[in-house]
Coordinates of C-alpha atoms and ligand atoms in Angstrom, one line a residue:
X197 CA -116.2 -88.5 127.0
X198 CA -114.4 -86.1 125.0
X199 CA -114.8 -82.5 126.3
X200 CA -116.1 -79.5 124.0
X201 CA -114.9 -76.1 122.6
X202 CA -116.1 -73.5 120.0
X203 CA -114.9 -71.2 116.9
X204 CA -117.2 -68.4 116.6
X205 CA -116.8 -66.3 113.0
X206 CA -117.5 -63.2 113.5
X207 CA -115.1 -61.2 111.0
X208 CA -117.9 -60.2 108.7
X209 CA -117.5 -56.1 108.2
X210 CA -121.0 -54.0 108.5
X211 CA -120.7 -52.7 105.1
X212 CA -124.1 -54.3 104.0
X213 CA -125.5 -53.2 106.5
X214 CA -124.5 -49.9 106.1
X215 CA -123.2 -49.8 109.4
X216 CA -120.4 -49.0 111.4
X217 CA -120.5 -51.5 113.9
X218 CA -119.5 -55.0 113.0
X219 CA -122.9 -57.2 111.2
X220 CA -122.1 -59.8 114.0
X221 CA -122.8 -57.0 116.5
X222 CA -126.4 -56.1 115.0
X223 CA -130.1 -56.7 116.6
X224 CA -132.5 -59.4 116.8
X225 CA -135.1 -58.7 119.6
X226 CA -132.3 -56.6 121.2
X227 CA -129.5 -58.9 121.2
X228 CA -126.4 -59.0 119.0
X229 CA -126.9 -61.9 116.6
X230 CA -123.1 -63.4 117.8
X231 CA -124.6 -62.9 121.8
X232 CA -127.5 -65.7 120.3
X233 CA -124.8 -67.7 118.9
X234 CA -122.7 -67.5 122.1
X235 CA -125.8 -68.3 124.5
X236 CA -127.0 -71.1 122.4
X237 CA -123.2 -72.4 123.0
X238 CA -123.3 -71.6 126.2
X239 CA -126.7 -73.2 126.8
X240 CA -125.4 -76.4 124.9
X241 CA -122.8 -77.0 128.1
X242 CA -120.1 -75.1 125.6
X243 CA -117.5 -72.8 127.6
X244 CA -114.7 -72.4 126.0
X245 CA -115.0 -70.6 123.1
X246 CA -112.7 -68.4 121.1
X247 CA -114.1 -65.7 118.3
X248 CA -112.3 -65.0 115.3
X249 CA -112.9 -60.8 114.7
X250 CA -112.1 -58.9 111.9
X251 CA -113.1 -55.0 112.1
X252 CA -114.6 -53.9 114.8
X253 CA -113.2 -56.3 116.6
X254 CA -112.9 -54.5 120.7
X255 CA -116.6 -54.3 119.6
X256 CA -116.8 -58.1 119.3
X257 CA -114.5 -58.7 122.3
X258 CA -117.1 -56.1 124.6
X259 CA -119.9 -58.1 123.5
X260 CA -118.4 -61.7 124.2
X261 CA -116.3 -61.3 126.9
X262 CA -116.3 -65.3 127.6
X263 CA -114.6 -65.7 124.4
X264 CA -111.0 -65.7 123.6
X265 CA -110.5 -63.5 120.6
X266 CA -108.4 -64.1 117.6
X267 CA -107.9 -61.6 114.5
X268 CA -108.6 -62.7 110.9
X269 CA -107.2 -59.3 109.3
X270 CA -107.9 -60.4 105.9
X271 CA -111.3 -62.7 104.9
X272 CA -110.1 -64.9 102.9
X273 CA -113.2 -67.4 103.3
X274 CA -114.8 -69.4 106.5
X275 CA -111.5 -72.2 106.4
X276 CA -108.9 -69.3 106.6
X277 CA -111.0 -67.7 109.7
X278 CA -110.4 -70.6 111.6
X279 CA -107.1 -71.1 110.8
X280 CA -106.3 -68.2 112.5
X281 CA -107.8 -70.2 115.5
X282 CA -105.0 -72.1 115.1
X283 CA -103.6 -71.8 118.6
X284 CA -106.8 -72.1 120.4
X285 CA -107.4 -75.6 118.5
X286 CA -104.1 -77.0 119.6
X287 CA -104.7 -76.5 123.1
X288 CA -107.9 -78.0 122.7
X289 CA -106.8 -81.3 121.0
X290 CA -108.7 -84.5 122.3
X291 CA -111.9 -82.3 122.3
X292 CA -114.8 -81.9 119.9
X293 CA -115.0 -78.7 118.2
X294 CA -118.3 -76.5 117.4
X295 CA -117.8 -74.1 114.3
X296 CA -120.6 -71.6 114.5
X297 CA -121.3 -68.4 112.3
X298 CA -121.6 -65.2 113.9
X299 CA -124.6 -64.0 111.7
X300 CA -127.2 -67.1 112.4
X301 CA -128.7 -66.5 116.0
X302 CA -131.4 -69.2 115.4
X303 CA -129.2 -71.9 115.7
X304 CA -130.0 -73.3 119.3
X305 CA -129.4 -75.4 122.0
X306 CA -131.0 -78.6 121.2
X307 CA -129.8 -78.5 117.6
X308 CA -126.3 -77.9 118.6
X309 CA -126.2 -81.2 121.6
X310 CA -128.3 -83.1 119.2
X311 CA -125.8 -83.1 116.5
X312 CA -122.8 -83.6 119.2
X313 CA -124.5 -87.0 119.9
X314 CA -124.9 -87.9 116.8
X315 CA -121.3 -87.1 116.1
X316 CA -119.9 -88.8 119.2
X317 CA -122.4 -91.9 118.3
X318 CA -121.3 -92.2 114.1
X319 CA -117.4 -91.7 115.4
X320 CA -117.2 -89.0 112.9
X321 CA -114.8 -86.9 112.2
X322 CA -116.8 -83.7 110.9
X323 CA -120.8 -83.5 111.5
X324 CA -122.5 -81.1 109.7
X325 CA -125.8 -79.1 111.0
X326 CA -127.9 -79.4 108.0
X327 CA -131.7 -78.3 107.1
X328 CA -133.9 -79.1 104.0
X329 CA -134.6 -75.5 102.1
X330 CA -138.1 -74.8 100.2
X331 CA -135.1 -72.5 98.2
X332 CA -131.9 -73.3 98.4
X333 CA -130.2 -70.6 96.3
X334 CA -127.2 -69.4 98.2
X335 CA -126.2 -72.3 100.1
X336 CA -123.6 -75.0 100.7
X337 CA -125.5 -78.4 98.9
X338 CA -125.2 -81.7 101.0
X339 CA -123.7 -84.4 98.7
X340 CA -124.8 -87.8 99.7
X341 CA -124.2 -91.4 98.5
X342 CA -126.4 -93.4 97.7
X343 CA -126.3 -95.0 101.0
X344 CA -127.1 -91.7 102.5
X345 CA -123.7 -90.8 103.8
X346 CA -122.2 -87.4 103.8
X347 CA -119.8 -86.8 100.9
X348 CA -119.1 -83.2 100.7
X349 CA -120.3 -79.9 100.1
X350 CA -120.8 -77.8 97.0
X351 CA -120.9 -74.3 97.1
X352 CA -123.6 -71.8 95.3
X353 CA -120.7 -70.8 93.0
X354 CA -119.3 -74.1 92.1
X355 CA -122.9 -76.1 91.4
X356 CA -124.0 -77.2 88.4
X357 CA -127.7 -78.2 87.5
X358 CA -127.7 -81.6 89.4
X359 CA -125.8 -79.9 92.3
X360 CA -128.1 -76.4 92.5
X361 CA -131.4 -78.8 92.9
X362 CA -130.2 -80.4 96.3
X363 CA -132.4 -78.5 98.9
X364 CA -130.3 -80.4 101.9
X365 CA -128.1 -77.1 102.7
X366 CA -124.7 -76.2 105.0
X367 CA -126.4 -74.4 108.4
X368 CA -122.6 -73.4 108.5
X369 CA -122.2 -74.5 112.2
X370 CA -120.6 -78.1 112.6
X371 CA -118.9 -80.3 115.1
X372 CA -115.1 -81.4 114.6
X373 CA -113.1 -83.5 116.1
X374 CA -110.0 -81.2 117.3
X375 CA -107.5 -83.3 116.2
X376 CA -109.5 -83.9 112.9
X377 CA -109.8 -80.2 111.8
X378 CA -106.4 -79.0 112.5
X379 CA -105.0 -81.4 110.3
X380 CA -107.5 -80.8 107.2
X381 CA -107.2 -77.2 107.7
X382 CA -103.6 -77.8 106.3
X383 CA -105.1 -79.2 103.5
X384 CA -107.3 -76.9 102.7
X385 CA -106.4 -74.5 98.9
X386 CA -108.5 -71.8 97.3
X387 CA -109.1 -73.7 94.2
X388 CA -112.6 -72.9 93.7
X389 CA -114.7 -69.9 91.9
X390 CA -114.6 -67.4 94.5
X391 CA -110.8 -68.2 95.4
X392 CA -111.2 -68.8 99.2
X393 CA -110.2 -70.8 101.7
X394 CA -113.9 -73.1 102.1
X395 CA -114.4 -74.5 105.4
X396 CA -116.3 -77.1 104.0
X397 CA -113.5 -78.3 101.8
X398 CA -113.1 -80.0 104.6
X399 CA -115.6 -82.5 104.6
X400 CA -114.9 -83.6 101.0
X401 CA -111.1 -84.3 102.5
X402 CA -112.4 -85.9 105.5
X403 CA -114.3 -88.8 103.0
X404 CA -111.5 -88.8 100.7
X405 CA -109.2 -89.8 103.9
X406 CA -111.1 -92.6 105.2
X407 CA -113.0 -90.6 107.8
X408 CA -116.3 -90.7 108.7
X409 CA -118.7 -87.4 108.1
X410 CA -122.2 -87.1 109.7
X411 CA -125.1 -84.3 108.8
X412 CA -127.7 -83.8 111.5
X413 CA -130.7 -82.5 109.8
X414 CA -132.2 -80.1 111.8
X415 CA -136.0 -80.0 112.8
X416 CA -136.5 -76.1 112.2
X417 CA -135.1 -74.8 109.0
X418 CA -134.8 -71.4 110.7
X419 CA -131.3 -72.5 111.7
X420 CA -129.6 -71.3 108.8
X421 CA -131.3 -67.7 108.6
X422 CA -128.8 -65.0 108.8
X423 CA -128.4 -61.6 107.7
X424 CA -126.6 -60.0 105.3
X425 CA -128.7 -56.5 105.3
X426 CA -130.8 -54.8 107.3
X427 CA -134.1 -56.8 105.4
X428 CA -132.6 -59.4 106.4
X429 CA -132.3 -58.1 109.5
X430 CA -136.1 -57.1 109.7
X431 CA -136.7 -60.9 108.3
X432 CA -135.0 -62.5 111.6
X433 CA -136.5 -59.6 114.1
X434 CA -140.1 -60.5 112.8
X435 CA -139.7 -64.1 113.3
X436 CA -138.2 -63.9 116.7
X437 CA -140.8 -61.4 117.8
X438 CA -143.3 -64.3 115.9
X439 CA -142.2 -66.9 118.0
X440 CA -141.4 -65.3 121.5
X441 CA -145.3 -64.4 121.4
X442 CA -146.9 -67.7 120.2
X443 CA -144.8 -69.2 123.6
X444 CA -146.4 -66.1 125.9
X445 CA -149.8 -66.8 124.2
X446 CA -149.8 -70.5 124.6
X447 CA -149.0 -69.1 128.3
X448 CA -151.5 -67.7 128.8
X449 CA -150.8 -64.0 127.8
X450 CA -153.3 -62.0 125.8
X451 CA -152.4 -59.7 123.1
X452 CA -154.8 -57.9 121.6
X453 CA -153.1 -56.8 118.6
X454 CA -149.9 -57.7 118.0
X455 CA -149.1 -54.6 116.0
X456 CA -145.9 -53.1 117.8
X457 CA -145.6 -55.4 120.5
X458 CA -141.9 -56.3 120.8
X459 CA -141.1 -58.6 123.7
X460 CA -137.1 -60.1 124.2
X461 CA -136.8 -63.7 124.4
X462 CA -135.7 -63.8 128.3
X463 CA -138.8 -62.2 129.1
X464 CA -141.3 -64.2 131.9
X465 CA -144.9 -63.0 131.9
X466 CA -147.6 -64.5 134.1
X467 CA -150.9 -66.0 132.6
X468 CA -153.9 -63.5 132.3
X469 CA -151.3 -60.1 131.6
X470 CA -152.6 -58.2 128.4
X471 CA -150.5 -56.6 126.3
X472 CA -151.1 -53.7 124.4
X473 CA -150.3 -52.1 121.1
X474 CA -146.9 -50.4 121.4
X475 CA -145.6 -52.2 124.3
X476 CA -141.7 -52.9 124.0
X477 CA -140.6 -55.5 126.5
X478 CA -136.5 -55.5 126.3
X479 CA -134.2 -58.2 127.7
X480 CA -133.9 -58.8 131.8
X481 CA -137.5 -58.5 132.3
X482 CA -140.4 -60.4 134.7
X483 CA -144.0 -59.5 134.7
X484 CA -146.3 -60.7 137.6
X485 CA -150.0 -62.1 136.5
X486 CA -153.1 -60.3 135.5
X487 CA -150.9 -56.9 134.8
X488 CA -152.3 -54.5 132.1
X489 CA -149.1 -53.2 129.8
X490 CA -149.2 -50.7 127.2
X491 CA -150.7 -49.1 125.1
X492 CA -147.0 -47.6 124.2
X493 CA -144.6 -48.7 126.8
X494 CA -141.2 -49.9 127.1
X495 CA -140.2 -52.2 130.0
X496 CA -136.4 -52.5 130.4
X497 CA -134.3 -54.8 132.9
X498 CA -137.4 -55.0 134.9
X499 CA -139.5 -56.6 137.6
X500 CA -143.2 -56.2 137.9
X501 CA -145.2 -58.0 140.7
X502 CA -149.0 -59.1 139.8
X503 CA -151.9 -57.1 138.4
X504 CA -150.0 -53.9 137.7
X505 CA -151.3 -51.5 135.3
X506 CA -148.8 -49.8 133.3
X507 CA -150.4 -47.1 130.2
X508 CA -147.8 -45.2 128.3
X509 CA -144.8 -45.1 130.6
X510 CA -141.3 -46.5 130.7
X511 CA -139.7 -48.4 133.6
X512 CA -135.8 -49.1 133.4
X513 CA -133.7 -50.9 136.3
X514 CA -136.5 -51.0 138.5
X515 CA -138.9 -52.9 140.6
X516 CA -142.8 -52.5 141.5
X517 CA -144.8 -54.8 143.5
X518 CA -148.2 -55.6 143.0
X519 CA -151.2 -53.9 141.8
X520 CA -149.0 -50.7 141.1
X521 CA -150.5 -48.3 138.6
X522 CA -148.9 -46.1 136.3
X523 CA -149.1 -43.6 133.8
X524 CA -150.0 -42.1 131.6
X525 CA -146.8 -40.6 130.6
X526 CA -144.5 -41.5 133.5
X527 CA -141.4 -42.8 133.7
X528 CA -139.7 -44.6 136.3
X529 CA -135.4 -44.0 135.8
X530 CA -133.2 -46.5 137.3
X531 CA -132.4 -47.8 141.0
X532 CA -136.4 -47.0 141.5
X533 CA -138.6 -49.5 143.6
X534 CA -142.4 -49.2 143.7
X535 CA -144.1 -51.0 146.5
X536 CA -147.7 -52.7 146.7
X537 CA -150.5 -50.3 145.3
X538 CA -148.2 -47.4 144.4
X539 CA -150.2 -45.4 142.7
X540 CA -148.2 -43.1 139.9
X541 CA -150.2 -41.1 137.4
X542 CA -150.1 -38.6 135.1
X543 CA -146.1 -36.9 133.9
X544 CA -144.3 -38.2 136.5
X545 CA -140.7 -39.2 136.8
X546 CA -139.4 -40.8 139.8
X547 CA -135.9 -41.5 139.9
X548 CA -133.7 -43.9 142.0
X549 CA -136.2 -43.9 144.8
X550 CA -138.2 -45.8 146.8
X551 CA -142.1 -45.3 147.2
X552 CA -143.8 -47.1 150.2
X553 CA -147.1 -49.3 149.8
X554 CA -150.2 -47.1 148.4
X555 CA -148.2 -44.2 148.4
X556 CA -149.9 -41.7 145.4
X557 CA -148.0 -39.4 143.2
X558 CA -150.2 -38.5 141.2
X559 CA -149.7 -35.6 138.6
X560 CA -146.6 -33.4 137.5
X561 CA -144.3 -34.8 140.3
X562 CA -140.5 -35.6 140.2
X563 CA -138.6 -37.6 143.0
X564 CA -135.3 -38.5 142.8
X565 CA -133.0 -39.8 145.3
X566 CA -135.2 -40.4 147.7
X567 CA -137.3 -42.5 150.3
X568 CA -140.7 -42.2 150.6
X569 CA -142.6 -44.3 153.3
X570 CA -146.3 -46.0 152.8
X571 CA -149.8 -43.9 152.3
X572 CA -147.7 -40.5 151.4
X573 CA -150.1 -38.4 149.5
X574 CA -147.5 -36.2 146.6
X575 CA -149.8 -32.9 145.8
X576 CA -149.5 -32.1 142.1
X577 CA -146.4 -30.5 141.0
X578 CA -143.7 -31.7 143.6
X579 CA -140.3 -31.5 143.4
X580 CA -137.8 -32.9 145.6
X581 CA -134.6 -30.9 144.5
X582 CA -132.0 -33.4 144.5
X583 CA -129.2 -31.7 142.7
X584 CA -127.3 -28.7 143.9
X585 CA -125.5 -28.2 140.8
X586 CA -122.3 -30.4 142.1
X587 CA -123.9 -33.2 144.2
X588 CA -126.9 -35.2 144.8
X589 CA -128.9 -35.5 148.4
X590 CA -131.4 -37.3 149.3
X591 CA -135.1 -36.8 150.4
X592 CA -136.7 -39.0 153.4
X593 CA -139.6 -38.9 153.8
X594 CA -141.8 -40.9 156.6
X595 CA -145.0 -43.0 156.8
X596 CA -148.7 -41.2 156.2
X597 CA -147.0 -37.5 154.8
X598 CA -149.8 -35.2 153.6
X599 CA -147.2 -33.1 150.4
X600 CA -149.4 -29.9 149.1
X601 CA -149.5 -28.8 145.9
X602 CA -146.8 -27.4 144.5
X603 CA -143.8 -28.1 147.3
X604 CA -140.0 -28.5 146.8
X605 CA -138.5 -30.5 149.2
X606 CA -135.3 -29.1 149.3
X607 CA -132.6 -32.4 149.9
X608 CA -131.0 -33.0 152.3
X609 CA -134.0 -33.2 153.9
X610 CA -136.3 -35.7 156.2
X611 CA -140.1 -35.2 156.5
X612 CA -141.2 -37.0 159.8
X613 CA -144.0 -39.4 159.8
X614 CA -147.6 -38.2 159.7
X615 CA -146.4 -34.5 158.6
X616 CA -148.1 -32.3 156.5
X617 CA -146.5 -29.9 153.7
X618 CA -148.3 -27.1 153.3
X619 CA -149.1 -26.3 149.5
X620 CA -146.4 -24.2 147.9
X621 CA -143.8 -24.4 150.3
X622 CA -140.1 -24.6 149.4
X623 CA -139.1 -27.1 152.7
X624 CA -135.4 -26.6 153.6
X625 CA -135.2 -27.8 156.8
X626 CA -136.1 -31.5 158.6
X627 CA -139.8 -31.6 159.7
X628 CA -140.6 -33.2 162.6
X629 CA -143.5 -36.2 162.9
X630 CA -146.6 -34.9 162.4
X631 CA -146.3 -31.6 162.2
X632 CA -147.8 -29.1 159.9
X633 CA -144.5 -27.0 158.1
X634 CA -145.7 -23.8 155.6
X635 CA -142.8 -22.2 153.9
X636 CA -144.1 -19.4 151.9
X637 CA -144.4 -15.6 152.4
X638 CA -147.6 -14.4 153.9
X639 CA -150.7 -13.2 151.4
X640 CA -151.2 -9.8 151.3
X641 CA -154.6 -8.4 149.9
X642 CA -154.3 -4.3 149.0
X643 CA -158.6 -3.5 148.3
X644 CA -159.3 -2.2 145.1
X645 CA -155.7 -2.3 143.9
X646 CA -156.2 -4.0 140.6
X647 CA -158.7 -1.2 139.5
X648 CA -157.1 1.5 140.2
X649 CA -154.2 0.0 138.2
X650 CA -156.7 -0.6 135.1
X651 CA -158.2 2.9 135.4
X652 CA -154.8 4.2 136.1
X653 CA -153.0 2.8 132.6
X654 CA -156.5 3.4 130.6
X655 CA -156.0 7.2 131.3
X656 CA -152.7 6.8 129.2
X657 CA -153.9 6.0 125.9
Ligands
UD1_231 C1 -121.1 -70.4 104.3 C2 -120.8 -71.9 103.9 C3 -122.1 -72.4 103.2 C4 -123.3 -72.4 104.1 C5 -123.5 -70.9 104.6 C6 -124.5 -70.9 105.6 C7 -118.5 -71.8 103.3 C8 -117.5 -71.8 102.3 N1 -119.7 -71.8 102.9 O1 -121.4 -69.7 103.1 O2 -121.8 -73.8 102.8 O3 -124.4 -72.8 103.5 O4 -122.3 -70.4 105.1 O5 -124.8 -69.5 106.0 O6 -118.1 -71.9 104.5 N2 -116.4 -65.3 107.8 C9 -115.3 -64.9 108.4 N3 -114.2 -64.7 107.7 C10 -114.1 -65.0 106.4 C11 -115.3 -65.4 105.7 C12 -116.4 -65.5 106.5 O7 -115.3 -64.7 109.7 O8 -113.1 -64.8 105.8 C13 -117.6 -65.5 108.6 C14 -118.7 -64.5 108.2 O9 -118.7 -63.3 108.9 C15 -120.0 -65.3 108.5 C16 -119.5 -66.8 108.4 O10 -118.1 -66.7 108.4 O11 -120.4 -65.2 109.9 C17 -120.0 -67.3 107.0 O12 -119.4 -66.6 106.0 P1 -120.2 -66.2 104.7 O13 -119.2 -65.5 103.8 O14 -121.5 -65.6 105.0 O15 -120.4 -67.7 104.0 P2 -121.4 -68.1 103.0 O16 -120.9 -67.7 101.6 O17 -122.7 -67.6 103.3
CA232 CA1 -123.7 -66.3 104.9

C-alpha cells in the first residue's frame, strides 16, 4: 500500500473578515477552521502534512505545529499554492496526496479515508471529494461523461448555462497520486477568466493524458462549507454547535433551551446532565452524569465528576469530583482541584488549590495557593494572602478546621488539623492541631462614649 501525505492551503489573508489574524486561523466552536482540517487529517491516519501560509504565516505555523510550512508570498490561485509545495511533494513521491483547504473544517474523517479507497480501488490518478449542492453558485462544477466518469472541472467564472446548472460541486479537498500531481502541476497555465493558476486544471489534464479521475460524492454536503466572512463564520459556528448537541441529546443530555448553550466538539457529558441557558463548554472538557450546568457558565479544559451542580461560575484547568456544588458567581482559576461534596458558594475564587472532600467555602472567600484538607468549614470573607508583592506562598491547611469569619491566613502558613480560627483574625504564624488561635486586638467598651460624642458635636452648630 502506498503511504499518505497532505497539502493544507492556508494562504487566504483575513481581509474579509476584517481581521488581522489569518481567515484559516478563525473560530468554529473554538477551534481554528485549519486545526479542523488538520485533525480530520490527522484522524484519517494522515501525518505528514505540509501547509502552504501566506500572511500571518508564524500564526499558521503556532497553530499547526505538525505541519511543515511553506510560503506562497503571492496567491496566484489554489494550483500555484501547491506548487510552492513543490519540495515537500518530491520527497513524498510513491505516496498519495490529500489537497485540503484551510477554510472548510467540515470536511472529516470518514469522507477523507472513504475517498482514499476509492482512489486506491479506481487506480486513479486524481479523486475528487465532491457533494451535490441545493445551490451551486460559487463552485467548481463536476463534468461527467456520459458514462459517469470524471472529466473535469469548470469554474463559477468560466461556466456557461449548461455548465452553471451542474449542482455536483469541487469540495476543494482531493487525493493525488504524488507522482501524478507534480507532473500536472507543470502543466498547469492561467488561461482562464480570473488568470490563476486552477488546481483543478488538473483534472481536465489528467483525462486528456490517459489517466484515470475518480469523484467520491460525499454523504453530508456540509463538506464544502467555508468561510469567507464573519456570516459565514456565524453560518459554520451554528451548525457545529447544531450538531455537537443533537449527539449529547441522543446521549442522553438534557437541554432545556438551547438558547446560548455553546458546547466544543471534544466535549464528553454523561447521560441525565442538564444544561442550562448560557452554558459555554470550551474544548478539553469531561462532565460526570446527572450534573446541573449553567445557567451562565463557562467550563474550560475541565473535568467534572458526577452530579455536580455548577450555577453561574467558571472553572478553567481544573478538576472537581462528585456531587460538588458551585456558585453562584464563583470561579475556579487554574491548577484548582475540588474533591467529593465540595461545597463552594456565593463570590468565590479559589485559585491553584486543593479543597478536601465536603469542605465548604461558602461566601466572599479567596484561596490561592493552597491545601485545604476534608470537612474545613471557610467563615465568610476569608482570605488566605498568598502574594507578598514579589512571591507566592502557600496555605496548609489540615483536616476538620473551623475558619471564622472574616480571617487572613497569612502564607506561609499551616493550620493543624481540627483547629479553629477565631473570627477576624489576621493568622501569621503555624497553628498547631486543634487548637483554638485568635489574632485580633482586645474589645474595649468606654460607657456612654458615643453620647457624649453626639451631645458634644450637637453643641457646635
Ligand atoms: C476552489 C476551487 C473550486 C471549489 C472551491 C471549494 C479552484 C480553482 N477552485 O474555489 O473548484 O469548488 O474551492 O471551496 O481551486 N488559496 C491559497 N492560495 C491561493 C489561492 C487560494 O492558499 O493562491 C487557498 C485559500 O486560502 C483557500 C483555498 O485555497 O483555503 C481555496 O481557495 P479559494 O480562493 O477560496 O478557491 P475558490 O475560488 O473558492
Ligand atoms: Ca473558497
Amino acid at each position: 500500500m502506498r503511504g499518505t501525505c497532505a497539502v493544507l492551503l492556508a494562504a487566504g489573508d483575513g481581509k474579509r473578515m476584517k481581521s488581522e489574524k489569518p481567515k484559516v486561523l478563525c473560530e468554529v466552536l473554538f477551534r481554528p477552521m485549519a486545526r479542523w482540517a488538520a485533525d480530520a487529517l490527522k484522524a484519517a491516519g494522515v501525518a505528514d502534512l505540509c501547509a502552504v501560509c501566506g500572511a500571518g504565516a508564524e500564526l499558521v505555523q503556532a497553530t499547526l505545529p505538525e505541519c511543515e510550512a511553506v510560503m506562497q508570498a503571492q496567491r496566484l490561485g489554489t494550483g500555484h499554492a501547491v506548487m510552492q509545495a513543490r519540495a515537500f511533494l518530491e520527497r513524498h513521491r510513491g505516496c498519495d496526496c490529500a489537497v485540503l483547504c484551510g477554510d472548510a473544517p467540515f470536511l472529516d474523517a470518514d469522507t477523507l479515508s472513504g475517498a482514499l479507497a476509492l482512489h486506491r480501488s479506481s487506480h486513479a490518478a486524481v479523486t475528487l471529494i465532491t457533494a451535490c449542492l441545493e445551490d451551486p453558485t460559487g463552485y467548481g462544477r463536476i463534468l461527467r461523461d456520459g458514462a459517469g466518469q470524471v472529466m473535469g472541472i469548470v469554474e463559477q467564472a468560466d461556466t456557461d448555462a449548461e455548465t452553471a446548472a451542474i449542482r455536483e460541486v469541487n469540495s476543494g479537498a482531493y487525493w493525488f497520486r504524488t507522482d501524478f500531481l507534480l507532473e500536472a502541476l507543470s502543466h498547469l497555465a492561467p488561461a482562464n477568466a480570473q488568470g490563476e493558476y486552477y488546481l483543478t486544471d488538473t483534472v481536465a489534464w489528467a483525462v486528456s493524458q490517459g489517466f484515470p479521475a475518480a469523484g467520491f460524492p460525499a454523504a453530508s454536503p456540509d463538506v464544502v462549507l467555508g468561510a469567507n466572512d464573519r456570516a459565514g463564520l456565524l453560518r459554520l459556528n451554528e451548525l457545529a454547535r447544531r450538531r455537537v448537541l443533537e449527539k449529547h441529546l441522543q446521549n442522553g443530555v438534557e437541554i432545556v433551551v438551547s438558547d446560548g448553550v455553546v458546547v466544543a466538539d471534544d466535549a464528553v457529558i454523561g447521560a441525565d446532565t442538564v444544561l442550562l441557558p448560557g452554558t459555554i463548554i470550551k474544548p478539553g472538557c469531561t462532565v460526570g452524569r446527572g450534573c446541573v450546568i449553567g445557567p451562565n457558565t463557562v467550563l474550560e479544559q475541565s473535568s467534572l465528576g458526577d452530579g455536580c451542580v455548577i450555577n453561574a461560575s467558571q472553572i478553567e484547568f481544573s478538576s472537581l469530583g462528585c456531587r460538588v456544588k458551585l456558585g453562584p458567581f464563583s470561579h475556579v482559576r487554574p491548577g484548582s482541584c475540588l474533591k467529593d461534596g465540595a461545597k463552594v458558594g456565593n463570590f468565590v475564587e479559589i485559585k491553584n488549590s486543593t479543597v478536601g472532600e465536603k469542605t465548604a467555602v461558602a461566601h466572599l472567600t479567596y484561596v490561592g495557593d493552597s491545601d485545604v484538607g476534608s470537612r474545613v468549614n471557610f467563615g465568610c470573607g476569608t482570605v488566605t494572602v498568598n502574594y507578598d508583592g514579589f512571591h507566592k506562598y502557600r496555605t496548609v491547611i489540615g483536616d476538620d478546621v473551623f475558619i471564622g469569619c472574616n480571617a487572613n491566613l497569612i502564607a506561609p502558613v499551616k493550620i493543624g488539623d481540627g483547629c479553629l480560627i477565631a473570627a477576624g483574625s489576621t493568622i501569621t504564624d503555624d497553628v498547631p492541631a486543634d487548637a483554638l488561635a485568635i489574632a485580633r486586638a482586645r474589645q474595649l467598651n468606654r460607657p456612654d462614649w458615643a453620647r457624649q460624642r453626639r451631645l458634644r458635636l450637637s453643641q457646635k452648630d
